[in-house]
Structures are given as structure tokens and as C-alpha cells.
Coordinates of C-alpha atoms and ligand atoms in Angstrom, one line a residue:
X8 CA 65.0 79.3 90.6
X9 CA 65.6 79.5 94.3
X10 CA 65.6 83.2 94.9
X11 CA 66.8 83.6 98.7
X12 CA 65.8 87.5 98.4
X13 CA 62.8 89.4 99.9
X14 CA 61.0 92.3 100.1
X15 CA 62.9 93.1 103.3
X16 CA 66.1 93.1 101.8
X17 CA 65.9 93.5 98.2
X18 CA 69.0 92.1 97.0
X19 CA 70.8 92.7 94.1
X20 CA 73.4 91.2 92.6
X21 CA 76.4 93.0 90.2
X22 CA 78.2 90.2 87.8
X23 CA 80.3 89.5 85.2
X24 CA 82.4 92.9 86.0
X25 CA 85.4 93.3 87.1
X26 CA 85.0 94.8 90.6
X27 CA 88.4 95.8 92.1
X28 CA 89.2 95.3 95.6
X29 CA 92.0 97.4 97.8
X30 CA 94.5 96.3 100.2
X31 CA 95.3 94.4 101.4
X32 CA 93.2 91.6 98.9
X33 CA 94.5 93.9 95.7
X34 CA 92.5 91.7 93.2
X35 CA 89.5 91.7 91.6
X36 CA 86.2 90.4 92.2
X37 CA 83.9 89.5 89.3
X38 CA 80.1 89.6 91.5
X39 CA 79.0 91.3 94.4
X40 CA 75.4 91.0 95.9
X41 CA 74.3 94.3 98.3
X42 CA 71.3 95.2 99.8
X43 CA 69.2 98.2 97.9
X44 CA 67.4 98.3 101.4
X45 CA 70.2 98.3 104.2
X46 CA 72.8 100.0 101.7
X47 CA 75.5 97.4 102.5
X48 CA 77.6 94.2 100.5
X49 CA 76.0 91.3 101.9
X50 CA 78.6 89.1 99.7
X51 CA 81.5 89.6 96.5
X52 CA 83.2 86.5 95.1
X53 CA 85.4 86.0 91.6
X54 CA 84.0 82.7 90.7
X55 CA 80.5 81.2 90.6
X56 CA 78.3 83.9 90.3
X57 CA 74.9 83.5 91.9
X58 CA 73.4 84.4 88.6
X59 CA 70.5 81.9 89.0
X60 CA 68.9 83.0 92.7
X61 CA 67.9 86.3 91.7
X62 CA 65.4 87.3 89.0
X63 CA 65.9 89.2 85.9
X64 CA 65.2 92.6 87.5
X65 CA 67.6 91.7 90.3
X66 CA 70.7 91.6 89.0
X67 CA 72.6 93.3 86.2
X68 CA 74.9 92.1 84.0
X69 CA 78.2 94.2 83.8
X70 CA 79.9 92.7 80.9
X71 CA 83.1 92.8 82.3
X72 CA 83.0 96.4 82.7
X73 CA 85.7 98.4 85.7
X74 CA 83.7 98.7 89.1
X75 CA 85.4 101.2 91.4
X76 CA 84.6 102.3 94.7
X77 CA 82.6 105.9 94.5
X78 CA 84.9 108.2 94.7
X79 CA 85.3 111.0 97.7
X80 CA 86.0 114.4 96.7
X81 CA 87.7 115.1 100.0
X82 CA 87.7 119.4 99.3
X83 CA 85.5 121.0 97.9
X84 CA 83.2 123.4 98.3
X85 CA 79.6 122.3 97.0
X86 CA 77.6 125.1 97.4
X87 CA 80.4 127.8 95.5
X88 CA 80.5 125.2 92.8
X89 CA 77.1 125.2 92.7
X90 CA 76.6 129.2 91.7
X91 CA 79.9 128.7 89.8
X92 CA 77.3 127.0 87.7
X93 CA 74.5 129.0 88.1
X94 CA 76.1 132.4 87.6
X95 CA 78.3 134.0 85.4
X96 CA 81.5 131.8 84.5
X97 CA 85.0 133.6 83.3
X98 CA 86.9 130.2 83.7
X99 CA 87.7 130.2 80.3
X100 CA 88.6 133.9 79.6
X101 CA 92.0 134.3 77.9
X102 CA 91.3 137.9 77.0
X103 CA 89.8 141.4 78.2
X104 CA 88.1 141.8 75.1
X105 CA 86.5 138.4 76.1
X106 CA 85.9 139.2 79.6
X107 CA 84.2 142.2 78.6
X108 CA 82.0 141.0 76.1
X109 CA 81.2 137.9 78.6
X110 CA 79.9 140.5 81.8
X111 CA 77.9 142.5 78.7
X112 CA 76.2 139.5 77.6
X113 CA 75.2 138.3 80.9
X114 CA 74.0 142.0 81.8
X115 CA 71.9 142.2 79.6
X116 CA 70.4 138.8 79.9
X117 CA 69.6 139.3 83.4
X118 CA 68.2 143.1 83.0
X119 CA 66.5 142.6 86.5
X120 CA 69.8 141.7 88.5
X121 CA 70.7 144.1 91.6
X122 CA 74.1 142.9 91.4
X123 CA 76.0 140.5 88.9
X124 CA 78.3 138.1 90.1
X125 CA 80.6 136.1 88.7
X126 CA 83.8 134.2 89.0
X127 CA 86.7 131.9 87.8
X128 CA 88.9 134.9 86.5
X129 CA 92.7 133.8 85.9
X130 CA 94.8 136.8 85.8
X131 CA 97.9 134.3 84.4
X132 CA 95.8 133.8 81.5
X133 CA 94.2 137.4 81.0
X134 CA 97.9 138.9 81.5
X135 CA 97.1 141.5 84.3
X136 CA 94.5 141.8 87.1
X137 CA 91.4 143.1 85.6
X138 CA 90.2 146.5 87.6
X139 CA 86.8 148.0 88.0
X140 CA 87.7 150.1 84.8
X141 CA 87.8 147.0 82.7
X142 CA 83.8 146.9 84.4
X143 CA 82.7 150.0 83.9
X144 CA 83.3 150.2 80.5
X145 CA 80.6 147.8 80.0
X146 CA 78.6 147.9 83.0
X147 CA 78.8 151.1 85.3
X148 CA 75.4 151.2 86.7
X149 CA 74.5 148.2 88.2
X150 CA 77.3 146.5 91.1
X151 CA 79.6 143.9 89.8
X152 CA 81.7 141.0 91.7
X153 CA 83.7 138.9 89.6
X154 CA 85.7 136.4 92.0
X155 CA 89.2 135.3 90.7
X156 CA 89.6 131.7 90.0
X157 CA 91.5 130.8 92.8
X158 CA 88.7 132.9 94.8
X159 CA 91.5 134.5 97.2
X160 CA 90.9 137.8 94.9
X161 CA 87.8 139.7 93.4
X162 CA 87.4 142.7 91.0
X163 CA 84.8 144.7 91.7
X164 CA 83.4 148.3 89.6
X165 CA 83.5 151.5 91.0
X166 CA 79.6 151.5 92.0
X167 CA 80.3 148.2 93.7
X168 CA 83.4 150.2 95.5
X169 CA 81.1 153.2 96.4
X170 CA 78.2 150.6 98.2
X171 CA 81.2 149.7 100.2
X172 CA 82.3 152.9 101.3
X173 CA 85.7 151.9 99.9
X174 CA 88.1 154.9 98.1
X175 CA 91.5 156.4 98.8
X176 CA 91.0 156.8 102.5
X177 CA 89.9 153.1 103.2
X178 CA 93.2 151.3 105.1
X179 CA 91.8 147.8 105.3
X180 CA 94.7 145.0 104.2
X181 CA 93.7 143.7 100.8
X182 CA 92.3 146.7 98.9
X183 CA 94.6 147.4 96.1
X184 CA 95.4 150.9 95.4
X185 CA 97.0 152.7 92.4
X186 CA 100.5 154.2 93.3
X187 CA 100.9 158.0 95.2
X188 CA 102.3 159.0 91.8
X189 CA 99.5 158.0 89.4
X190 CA 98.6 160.9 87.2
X191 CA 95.1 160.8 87.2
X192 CA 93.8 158.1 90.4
X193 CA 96.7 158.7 93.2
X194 CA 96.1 155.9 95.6
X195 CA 92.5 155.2 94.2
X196 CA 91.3 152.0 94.6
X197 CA 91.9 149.8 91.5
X198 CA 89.1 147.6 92.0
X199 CA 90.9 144.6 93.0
X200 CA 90.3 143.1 96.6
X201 CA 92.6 140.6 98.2
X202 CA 92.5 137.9 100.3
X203 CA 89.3 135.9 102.1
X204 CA 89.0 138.0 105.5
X205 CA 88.4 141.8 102.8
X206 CA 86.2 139.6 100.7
X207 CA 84.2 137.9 103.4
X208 CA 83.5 141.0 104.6
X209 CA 82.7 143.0 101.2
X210 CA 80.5 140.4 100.8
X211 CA 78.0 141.3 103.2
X212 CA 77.2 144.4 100.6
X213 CA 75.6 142.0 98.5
X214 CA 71.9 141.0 98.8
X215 CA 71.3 138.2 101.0
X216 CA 71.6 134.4 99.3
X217 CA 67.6 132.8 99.8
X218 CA 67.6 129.8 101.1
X219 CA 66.3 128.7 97.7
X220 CA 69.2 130.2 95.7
X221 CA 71.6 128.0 97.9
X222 CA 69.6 125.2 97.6
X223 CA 69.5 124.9 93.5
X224 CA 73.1 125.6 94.0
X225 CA 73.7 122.6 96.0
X226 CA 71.4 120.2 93.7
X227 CA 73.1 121.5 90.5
X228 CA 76.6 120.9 92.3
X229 CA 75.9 117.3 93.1
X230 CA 74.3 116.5 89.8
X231 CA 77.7 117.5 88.4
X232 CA 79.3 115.6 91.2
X233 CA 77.2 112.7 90.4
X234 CA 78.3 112.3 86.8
X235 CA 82.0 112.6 87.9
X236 CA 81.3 109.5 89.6
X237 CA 81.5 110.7 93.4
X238 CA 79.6 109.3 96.2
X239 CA 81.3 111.2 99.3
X240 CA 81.5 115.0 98.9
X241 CA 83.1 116.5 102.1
X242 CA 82.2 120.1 101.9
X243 CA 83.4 123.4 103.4
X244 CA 80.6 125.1 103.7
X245 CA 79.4 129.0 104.9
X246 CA 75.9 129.2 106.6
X247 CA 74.1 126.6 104.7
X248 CA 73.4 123.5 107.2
X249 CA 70.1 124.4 107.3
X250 CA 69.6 124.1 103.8
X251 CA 71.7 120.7 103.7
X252 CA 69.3 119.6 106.8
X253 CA 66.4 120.3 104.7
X254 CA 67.6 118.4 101.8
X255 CA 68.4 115.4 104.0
X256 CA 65.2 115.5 105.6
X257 CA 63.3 115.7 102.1
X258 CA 65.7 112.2 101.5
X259 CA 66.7 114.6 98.7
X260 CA 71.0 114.2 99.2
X261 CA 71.6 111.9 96.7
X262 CA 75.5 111.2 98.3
X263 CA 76.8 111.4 101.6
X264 CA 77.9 114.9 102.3
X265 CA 81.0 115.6 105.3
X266 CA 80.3 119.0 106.2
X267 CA 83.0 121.0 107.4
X268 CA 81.9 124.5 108.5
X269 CA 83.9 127.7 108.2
X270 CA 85.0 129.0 111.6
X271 CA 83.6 132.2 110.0
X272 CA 80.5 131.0 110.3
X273 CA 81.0 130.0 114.1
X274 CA 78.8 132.8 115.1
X275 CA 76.0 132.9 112.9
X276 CA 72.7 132.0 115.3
X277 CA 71.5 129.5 112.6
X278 CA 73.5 128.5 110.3
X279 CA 76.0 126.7 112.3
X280 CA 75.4 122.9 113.4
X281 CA 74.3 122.4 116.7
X282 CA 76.8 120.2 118.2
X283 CA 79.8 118.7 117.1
X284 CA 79.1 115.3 115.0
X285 CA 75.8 116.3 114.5
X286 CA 74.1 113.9 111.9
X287 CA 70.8 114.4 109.7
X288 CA 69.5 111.0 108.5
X289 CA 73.0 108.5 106.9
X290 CA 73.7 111.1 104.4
X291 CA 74.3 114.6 106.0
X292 CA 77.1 114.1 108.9
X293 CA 79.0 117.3 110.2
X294 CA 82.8 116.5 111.1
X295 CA 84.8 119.6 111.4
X296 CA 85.6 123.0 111.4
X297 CA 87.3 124.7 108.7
X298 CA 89.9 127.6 109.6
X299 CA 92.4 129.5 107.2
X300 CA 96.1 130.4 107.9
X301 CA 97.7 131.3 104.8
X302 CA 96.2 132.5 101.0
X303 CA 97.7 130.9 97.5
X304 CA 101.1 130.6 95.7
X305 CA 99.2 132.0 92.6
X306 CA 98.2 134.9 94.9
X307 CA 101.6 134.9 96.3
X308 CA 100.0 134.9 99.3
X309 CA 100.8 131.3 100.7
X310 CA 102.8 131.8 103.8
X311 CA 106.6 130.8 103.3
X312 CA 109.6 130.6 105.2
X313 CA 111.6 132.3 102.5
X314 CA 110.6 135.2 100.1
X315 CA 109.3 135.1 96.8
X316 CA 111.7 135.2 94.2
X317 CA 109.9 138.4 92.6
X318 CA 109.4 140.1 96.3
X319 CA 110.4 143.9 95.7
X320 CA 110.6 145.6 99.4
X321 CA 110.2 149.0 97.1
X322 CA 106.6 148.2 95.9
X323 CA 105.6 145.4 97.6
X324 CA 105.5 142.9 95.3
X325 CA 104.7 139.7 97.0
X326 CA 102.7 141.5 100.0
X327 CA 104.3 143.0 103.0
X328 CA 108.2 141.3 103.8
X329 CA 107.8 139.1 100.9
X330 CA 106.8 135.6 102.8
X331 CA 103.3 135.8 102.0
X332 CA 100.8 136.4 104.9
X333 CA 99.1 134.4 107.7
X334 CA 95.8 135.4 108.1
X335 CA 95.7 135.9 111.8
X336 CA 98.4 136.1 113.9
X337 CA 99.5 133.4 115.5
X338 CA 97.8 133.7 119.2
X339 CA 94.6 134.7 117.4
X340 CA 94.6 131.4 115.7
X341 CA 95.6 129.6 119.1
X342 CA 92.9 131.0 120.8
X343 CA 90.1 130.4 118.2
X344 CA 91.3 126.6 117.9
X345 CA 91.9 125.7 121.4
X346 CA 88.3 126.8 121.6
X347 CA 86.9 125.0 118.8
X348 CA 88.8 121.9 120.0
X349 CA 87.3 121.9 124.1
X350 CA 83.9 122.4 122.1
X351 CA 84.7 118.5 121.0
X352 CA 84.8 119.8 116.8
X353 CA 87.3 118.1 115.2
X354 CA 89.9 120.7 113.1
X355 CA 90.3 121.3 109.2
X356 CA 93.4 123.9 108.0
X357 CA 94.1 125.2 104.9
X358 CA 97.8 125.4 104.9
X359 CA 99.4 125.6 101.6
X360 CA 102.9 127.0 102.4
X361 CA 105.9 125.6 104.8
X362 CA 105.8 128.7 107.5
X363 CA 102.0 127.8 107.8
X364 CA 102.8 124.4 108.4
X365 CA 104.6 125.3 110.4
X366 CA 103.1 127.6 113.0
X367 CA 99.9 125.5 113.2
X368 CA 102.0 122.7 113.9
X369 CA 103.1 124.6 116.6
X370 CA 99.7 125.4 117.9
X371 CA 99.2 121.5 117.7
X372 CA 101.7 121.3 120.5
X373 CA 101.0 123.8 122.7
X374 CA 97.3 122.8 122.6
X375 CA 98.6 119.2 123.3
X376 CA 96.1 118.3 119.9
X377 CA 95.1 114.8 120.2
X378 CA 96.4 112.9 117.0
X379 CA 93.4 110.7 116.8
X380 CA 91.1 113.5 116.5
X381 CA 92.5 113.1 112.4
X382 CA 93.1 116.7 111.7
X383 CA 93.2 117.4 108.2
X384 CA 95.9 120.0 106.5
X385 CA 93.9 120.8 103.1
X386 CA 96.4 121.6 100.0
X387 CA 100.0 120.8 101.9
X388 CA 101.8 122.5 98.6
X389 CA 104.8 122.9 100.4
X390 CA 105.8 120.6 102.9
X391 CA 109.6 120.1 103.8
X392 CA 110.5 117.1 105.5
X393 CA 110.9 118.0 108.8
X394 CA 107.3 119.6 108.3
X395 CA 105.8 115.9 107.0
X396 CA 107.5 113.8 110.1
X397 CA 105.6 116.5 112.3
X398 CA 102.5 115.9 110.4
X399 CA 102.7 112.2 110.5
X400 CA 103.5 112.4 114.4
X401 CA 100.4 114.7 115.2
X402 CA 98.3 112.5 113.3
X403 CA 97.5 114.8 110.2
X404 CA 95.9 114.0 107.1
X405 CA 96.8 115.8 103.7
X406 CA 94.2 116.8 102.1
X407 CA 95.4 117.1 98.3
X408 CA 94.2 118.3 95.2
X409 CA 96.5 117.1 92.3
X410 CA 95.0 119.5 89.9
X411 CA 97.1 121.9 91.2
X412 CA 100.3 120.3 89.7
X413 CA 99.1 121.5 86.2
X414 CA 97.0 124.7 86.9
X415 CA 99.7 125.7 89.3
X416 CA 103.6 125.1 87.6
X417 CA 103.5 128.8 86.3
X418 CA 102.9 129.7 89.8
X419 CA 106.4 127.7 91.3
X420 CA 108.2 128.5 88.3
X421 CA 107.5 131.9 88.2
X422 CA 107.9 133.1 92.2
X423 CA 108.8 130.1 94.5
X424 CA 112.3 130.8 95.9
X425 CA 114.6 127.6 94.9
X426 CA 115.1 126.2 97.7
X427 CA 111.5 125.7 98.1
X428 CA 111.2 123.6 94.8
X429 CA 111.7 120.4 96.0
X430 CA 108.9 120.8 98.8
X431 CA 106.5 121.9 96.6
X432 CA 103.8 119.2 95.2
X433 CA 105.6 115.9 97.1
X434 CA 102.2 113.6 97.2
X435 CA 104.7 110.7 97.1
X436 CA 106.8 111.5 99.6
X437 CA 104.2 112.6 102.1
X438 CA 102.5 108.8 101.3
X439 CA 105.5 107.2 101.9
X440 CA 106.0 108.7 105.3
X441 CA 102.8 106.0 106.0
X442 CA 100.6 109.7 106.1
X443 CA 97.0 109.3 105.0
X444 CA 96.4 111.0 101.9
X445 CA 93.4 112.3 100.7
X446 CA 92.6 113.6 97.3
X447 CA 90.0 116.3 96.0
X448 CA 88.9 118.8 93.7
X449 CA 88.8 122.1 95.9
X450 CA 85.9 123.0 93.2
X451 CA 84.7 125.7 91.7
X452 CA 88.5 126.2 91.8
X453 CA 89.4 122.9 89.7
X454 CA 86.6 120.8 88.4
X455 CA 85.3 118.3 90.9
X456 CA 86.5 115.4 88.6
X457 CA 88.1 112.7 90.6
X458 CA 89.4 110.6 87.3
X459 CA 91.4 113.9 86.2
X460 CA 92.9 113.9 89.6
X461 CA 94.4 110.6 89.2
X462 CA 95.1 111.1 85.3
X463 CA 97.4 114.1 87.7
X464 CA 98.3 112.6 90.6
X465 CA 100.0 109.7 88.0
X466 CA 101.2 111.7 85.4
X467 CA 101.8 115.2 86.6
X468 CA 102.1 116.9 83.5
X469 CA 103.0 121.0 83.9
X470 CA 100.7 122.3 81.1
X471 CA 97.9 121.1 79.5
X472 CA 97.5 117.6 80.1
X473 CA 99.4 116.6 76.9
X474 CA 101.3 113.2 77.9
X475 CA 103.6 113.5 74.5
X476 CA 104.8 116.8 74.8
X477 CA 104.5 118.3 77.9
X478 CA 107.0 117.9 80.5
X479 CA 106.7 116.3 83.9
X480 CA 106.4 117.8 87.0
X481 CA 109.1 115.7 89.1
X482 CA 108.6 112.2 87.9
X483 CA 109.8 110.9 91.2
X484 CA 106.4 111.9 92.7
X485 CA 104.4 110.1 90.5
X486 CA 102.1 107.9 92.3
X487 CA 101.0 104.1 90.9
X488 CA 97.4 104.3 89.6
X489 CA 96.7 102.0 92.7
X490 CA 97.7 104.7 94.9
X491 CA 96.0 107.3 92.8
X492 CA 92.8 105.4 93.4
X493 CA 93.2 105.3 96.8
X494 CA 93.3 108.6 98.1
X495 CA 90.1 109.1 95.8
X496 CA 88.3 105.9 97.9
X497 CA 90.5 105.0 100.7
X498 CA 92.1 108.2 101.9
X499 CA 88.1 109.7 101.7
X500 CA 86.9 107.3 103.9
X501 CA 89.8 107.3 106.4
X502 CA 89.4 110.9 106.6
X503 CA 85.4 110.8 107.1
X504 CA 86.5 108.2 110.2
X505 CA 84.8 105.6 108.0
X506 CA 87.1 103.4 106.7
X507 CA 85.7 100.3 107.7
X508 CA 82.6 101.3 105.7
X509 CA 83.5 103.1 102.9
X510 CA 86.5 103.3 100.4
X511 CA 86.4 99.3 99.6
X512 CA 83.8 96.9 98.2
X513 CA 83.9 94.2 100.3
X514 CA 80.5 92.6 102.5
X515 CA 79.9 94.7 105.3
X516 CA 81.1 97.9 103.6
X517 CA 78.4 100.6 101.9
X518 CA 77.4 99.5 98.5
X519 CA 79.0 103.1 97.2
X520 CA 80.8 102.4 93.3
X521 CA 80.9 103.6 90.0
X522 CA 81.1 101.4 86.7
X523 CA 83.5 102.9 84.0
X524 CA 83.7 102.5 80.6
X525 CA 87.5 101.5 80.3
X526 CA 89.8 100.1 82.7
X527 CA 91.6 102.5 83.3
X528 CA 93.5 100.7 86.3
X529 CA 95.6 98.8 83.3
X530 CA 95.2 102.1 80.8
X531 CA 95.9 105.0 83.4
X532 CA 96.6 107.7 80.2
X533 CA 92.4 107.1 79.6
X534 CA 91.7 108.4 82.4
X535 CA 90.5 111.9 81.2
X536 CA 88.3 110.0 78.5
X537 CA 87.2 107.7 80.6
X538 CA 83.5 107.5 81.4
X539 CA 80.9 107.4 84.2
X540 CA 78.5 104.9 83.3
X541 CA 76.6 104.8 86.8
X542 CA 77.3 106.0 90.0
X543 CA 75.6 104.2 92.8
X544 CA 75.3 105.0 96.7
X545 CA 74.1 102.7 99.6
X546 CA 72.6 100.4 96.6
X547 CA 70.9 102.6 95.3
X548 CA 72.2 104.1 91.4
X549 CA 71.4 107.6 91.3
X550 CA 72.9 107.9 87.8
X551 CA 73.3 106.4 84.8
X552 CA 74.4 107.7 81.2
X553 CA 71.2 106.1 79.8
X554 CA 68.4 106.9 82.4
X555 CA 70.1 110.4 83.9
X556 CA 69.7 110.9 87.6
X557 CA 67.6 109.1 90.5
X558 CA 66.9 111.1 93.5
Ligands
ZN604 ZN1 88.9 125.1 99.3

């Protein structure tokens, strides 16, 4: 044997797979040898494997297993997941009597809570918005927050309403009151809070998150994440550097993290980064700030240039003239990004409907955005055309979550106006304007599972996931599997401003890939049972279905 590895380098070498490589080489690649020290590909080849130079501990056998490039989760939100899965879950609550019984159970398991929280609440499936009623009648004397599912609305209980000084008198947008005529609670407070600014804000009722709460929320996330097969996570992220610093410090961030920070969070003396592009160690990078413009079609608060279909100017169905709102007015959000932007941060917008396309589009101009900056427009639900050549000109990337298609059809069906319908969901069309695309999980609100996205992004089924009898959501934005994969590998990396490290395995690039179970590049419709064998990142596997995690 003439091993040419050492100590220094620690080679290893992946064979007999089948590794697939991305444009523009689509092919595959059957070995690859990378570095467990330095991170990177040192070589890949299809033929003539250099089984015999490395020992037995020094190369793995793949048995012509599918070998991916890790996936990036382009949106999501790690820490939120995190508590999704810490505290109490109402994802899959399809009654009252079920949400009930779920807020009693956890109650009384957790006897020493000052206040219960909760979320993942889905009025479409409960058939109304819960109120602090529907609380009360199981838990009155302790404060309750249950965050909806899309987390753009909560339901809190009446003690929760009286900590917050909120009752008839309270005229802050977003608190939902009965009607003037209600017999017993004229313009009461139902309970129900609207929209991010209100909850932000009610939020600051609650006790304090330790530094230690955030942190198990974040290792629980990427566990999760990790099994998913996903080496990138690019996080928004409210006050909780510090606890990200910490973990990279501790060499304790098992995958890279992009940390985008909320522009909420701009002030906060500590919990901010320090500079723009700030970097802890190769695993913790900070690469943008995160501002709102508009809320959710589900909500009906995404901000359209037409009404929705169910808008009622006599009871406001549909919020205020019926086009959904933007968040801040316009100057507001000119000022704040100008700023941002002459601080050197780099911008991130959620944008779901056309008019807030739109208007930030027009901020782009006026503050002359440079397009290589890469700003990213997260969700991009509905774009019209005009909207996408804009985008393409100034630049933007869209940030997608294919998810949506399926959790979200009630939501187009049910209020978009009709002239809107063919904007809404066009991931094809926005990649065929040559726009980078970028897909994600926006987690807790869809599960961070990058394989379900493509199983979406390819087959775009409207309910259920049911390939025989579901219908599909416009079949001509289907994309190939190919592309599919990409915006999971390449679309991540471009958007990180690492594509000539990440989102390909080829020598020179990170060693960051998953091995599957199936191939589900020739089987696309196994992508939902497909499995995560290992995940690994910079050469190093931090999990595997037989030995759990490594970090
Ligand atoms: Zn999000």
C-alpha cells in the first residue's frame, strides 16, 4: 500500500457511490477524496478509484449509494424551530376539542410554568380563530400564548390580555375586537393578535428567554436539521448572536449557520453583530439584515395590488381597503434601509405579495441599491412579470419555500382576486428569467425538510402530497428534479456569496454532502421516503442513521 496521506491532512476517500455533480459537468462521479482536516475536495473522479492508497479506516465504501451536495435551507428561522420543539406543538390540531385537551395536558405537565407557550395553530383546519375563551376554559389562571402556524397571528387568554394592559379601549392595529353590537363583550378583545409589529411587542410581557433556553433551542433545531440532511442553515434570527457566538466558539455548530438579523433587533446593545460580515470561527458568518413589508396570503395580510376576493369594506374582512397591509409606510421603510445599507449590511425582505414587490423595488431605485450586494426577496408568492424583470435587473434573489404550494392552495383559492392567479407560486418562471433561486423551509412554519421541498417544487400537488389523486398546482411550473436540487445546493450557496465553495462537489469546494438511501434524482416521487443516511460538513459526518450525531 502506498498511502500518500498524513496526519496533516487526514484524507479520506468516498467510493463506489454515485456522487452527482451540477452544471455545467451534469454527471456523476463514482469517488471523491477530501480532507477531514482542511474541510475541502482534494480530488473526485468516475473511474479508477484510489481504493488501494488509503487504509481501511480511511475510506468508506458507498455501495453505489446517491451522494448529494448538503443541502441549504435558505429561510428559516432556527431558533423558533427550536422551541417549536421544545414547547407546546398545535401543528396537528384539527379540532377545539383537541386544542383544548392539548393546552390542558401540557398545563398540567408543567405545574411550575409562569406562562405556557405554544404554537403551530391552523385556523383553516380548526374552522375559526381560536379566542382566549377557547383558553380559559381550560386554563384561566396562568398566561397563555399560542402562536398561529404561520406565526403572523397569536391567541392569547384573558389573564395574558390583562398583563398587557389590552381591553376595549386599546387602539393598537392588530388587536381583534368583537363587534359594537355583541350582546355580551361589545368591542372586547377576542383574544386574537395580528400581525408581527402587535406580537413583537406583546411579547415583551413574557419572561425573558435565558441564554440557556435559546441555546437548547438552537442545538435541538440543528439536530433536526441535521437528519434532514442540511449543512447550510441561513437563519433569521432575533437577539441570539451571542448565543450562536458561543456555540461557535465551544466548536459546538455542527453546520454553517448565515445569520440574518431582524432589523427589530437593530437596537438591542447586545444582541446585534458588531459589524457587517462579522464571522465567528468558518461556521457562524453574519450576512444580512432581515426587514418585513407585507404579512401572509393565509392571513390575508400579504400586500396586493388588487383586493381580496372576500374583502367586505362593511366589516373589514381582508383588513383595512382590502389589499392587505404594508407594515410601515413606505418612507419609514426607505429610511430604515438606506440606513442599514450606508452601514455596509447587505438587505433581506420578506415580500410575499405584488404591491410589496413592488414598493420595495421602488426603494431599490431611489436608494440607487447596488445589484451585487445580492438582495434576497424571501417567499416572492406573487410576482407578476413586470415585477420578476425588475427583480432580475436589481440583482434579487428569491428566496422560496415550495411547501407553500401545498399548505397554501386553500389560501389562493379561497381569497386571491383572479387576476392574481397566474402570479402566484411561478418558481419556473422566475428561474427562467436567469434569477437565482433559492429554496427553504421558513421552519417552524413548514418542516425544515429540504427533500419535501423538491418532492414540491417538482410535483406541486394542492393537498396532501397524494401524487394519484390530487390535483396539480399549474403543471407548467414544475421544475426538473435537477433544478429542484439546485436551489436546495446551488441557489444556497449563491445566496451565502459562496458559490465557488459550496453547492457542488468538486476539488476545491467544501466537502459538505449527504448520502441517501434511493436515488431519487431518477425516482423524484421517493422523495418524501427517501432517507438521510449521513450528513457530512467540511469532512467531517456529524450524522449517521447508525451512530446518531457527532458534534
Ligand atoms: Zn420566515
Amino acid at each position: 500500500m502506498t498511502s500518500r496521506n498524513d496526519a496533516k491532512v487526514d484524507f479520506h476517500l468516498a467510493y463506489n457511490a454515485q456522487i452527482y455533480s451540477t452544471p455545467p459537468q451534469r454527471q456523476y462521479n463514482t469517488w471523491m477524496v477530501f480532507s477531514k482536516v482542511t474541510g475541502f475536495i482534494e480530488s473526485v473522479g468516475s473511474v479508477d478509484a484510489p481504493v488501494d492508497e488509503f487504509k481501511d479506516d480511511q475510506k468508506t465504501d458507498y455501495q453505489n449509494k446517491l451522494i448529494l451536495p448538503g443541502f441549504h435551507d435558505s429561510h428559516l428561522h432556527l431558533e423558533s424551530y427550536g422551541e417549536s420543539l421544545l414547547k407546546l406543538n398545535l401543528k396537528n390540531c384539527k379540532s377545539f376539542d383537541e386544542f383544548k385537551k392539548l393546552i390542558a395536558d401540557y398545563r398540567s405537565k408543567s405545574p411550575d410554568l409562569k406562562w405556557i407557550e405554544g404554537s403551530g395553530w391552523n385556523k383553516n383546519y380548526l374552522g375559526r380563530f381560536p379566542t382566549a375563551e377557547d383558553i380559559d376554559e381550560v386554563c384561566p389562571d396562568v398566561p397563555v400564548i399560542m402562536l398561529s402556524s404561520c406565526r403572523h397571528a397569536a391567541v392569547v387568554n384573558q389573564l395574558a390580555l390583562n398583563i398587557a394592559g389590552i381591553d376595549e379601549n386599546s387602539s393598537e392595529p392588530g388587536i381583534d375586537k368583537y363587534p359594537s353590537g355583541h350582546p355580551s363583550k361589545p368591542n372586547k378583545p377576542t383574544g386574537l393578535l395580528l400581525e408581527v409589529p402587535l406580537l413583537i411587542r406583546f411579547q415583551k410581557n413574557l419572561p425573558p428567554t435565558t441564554s440557556r433556553s435559546k441555546t437548547s433551542a438552537i442545538m435541538a433545531a440543528m439536530c433536526e436539521l441535521l437528519k434532514n440532511g442540511t449543512t447550510s442553515a441561513h437563519t433569521c434570527e432575533e437577539n441570539t448572536w451571542t448565543e450562536f457566538c458561543q456555540l461557535a466558539d465551544e466548536n459546538k455548530l455542527p453546520m454553517r449557520i448565515f445569520y440574518s438579523a431582524f432589523i427589530t433587533s437593530k437596537n438591542h446593545p447586545t444582541n446585534f453583530p458588531n459589524f457587517p460580515n462579522e464571522k465567528r470561527g468558518s461556521m457562524l458568518h453574519f450576512n444580512k439584515v432581515k426587514f418585513f413589508v407585507d404579512g401572509s396570503l393565509s392571513a390575508r395580510t400579504a400586500a396586493l395590488s388588487l383586493p381580496y376576493t372576500d374583502f367586505n369594506p362593511e366589516d373589514g374582512a381582508g383588513s383595512g381597503d382590502g389589499l392587505g397591509v404594508l407594515l410601515f409606510s413606505e418612507e419609514e421603510q426607505e429610511k430604515m434601509m438606506k440606513e442599514v445599507v450606508g452601514e455596509g449590511h447587505r438587505l433581506e425582505v420578506h415580500v410575499i405579495g405584488d404591491r410589496a414587490a413592488d414598493v420595495v423595488l421602488n426603494i431599490f431605485d431611489r436608494i440607487d441599491l447596488d445589484p451585487t450586494s445580492r438582495p434576497i426577496f424571501v417567499h416572492c408568492e406573487i410576482l407578476r412579470k413586470d415585477l420578476i424583470e425588475r427583480m432580475k435587473v436589481k440583482g434579487v434573489i428569491a428566496s422560496i419555500q415550495p411547501q407553500f404550494v401545498v399548505t397554501d392552495t386553500y389560501a389562493i383559492d379561497s381569497y386571491l382576486p383572479e387576476k392574481l392567479f397566474q402570479y402566484a407560486y411561478t418558481w419556473k418562471s422566475i428561474l427562467d428569467h436567469g434569477i437565482c433561486v433559492a429554496g427553504g423551509s421558513d421552519a417552524p412554519i413548514e418542516e425544515p425538510r429540504s427533500l419535501m421541498g423538491m418532492f414540491d417544487a417538482v410535483f406541486r400537488t394542492s393537498e396532501n402530497r397524494d401524487l394519484k389523486n390530487s390535483s396539480v398546482f399549474k403543471p407548467e411550473e414544475c421544475l426538473s428534479i435537477e433544478q429542484a436540487v439546485d436551489i436546495y445546493t446551488q441557489g444556497g450557496a449563491f445566496t451565502a456569496m459562496m458559490e465557488d465553495k459550496l453547492g457542488q462537489l468538486k476539488a476545491g469546494f467544501y466537502a459538505d454532502f449527504v448520502v441517501l438511501d434511493r436515488d431519487v434524482i431518477s425516482n423524484p416521487d421517493q422523495c418524501l421516503d427517501a432517507v438521510v443516511l449521513e450528513t457530512w460538513v467540511a469532512g467531517i459526518r456529524r450524522w449517521s442513521i447508525d451512530e446518531g450525531f457527532n458534534f
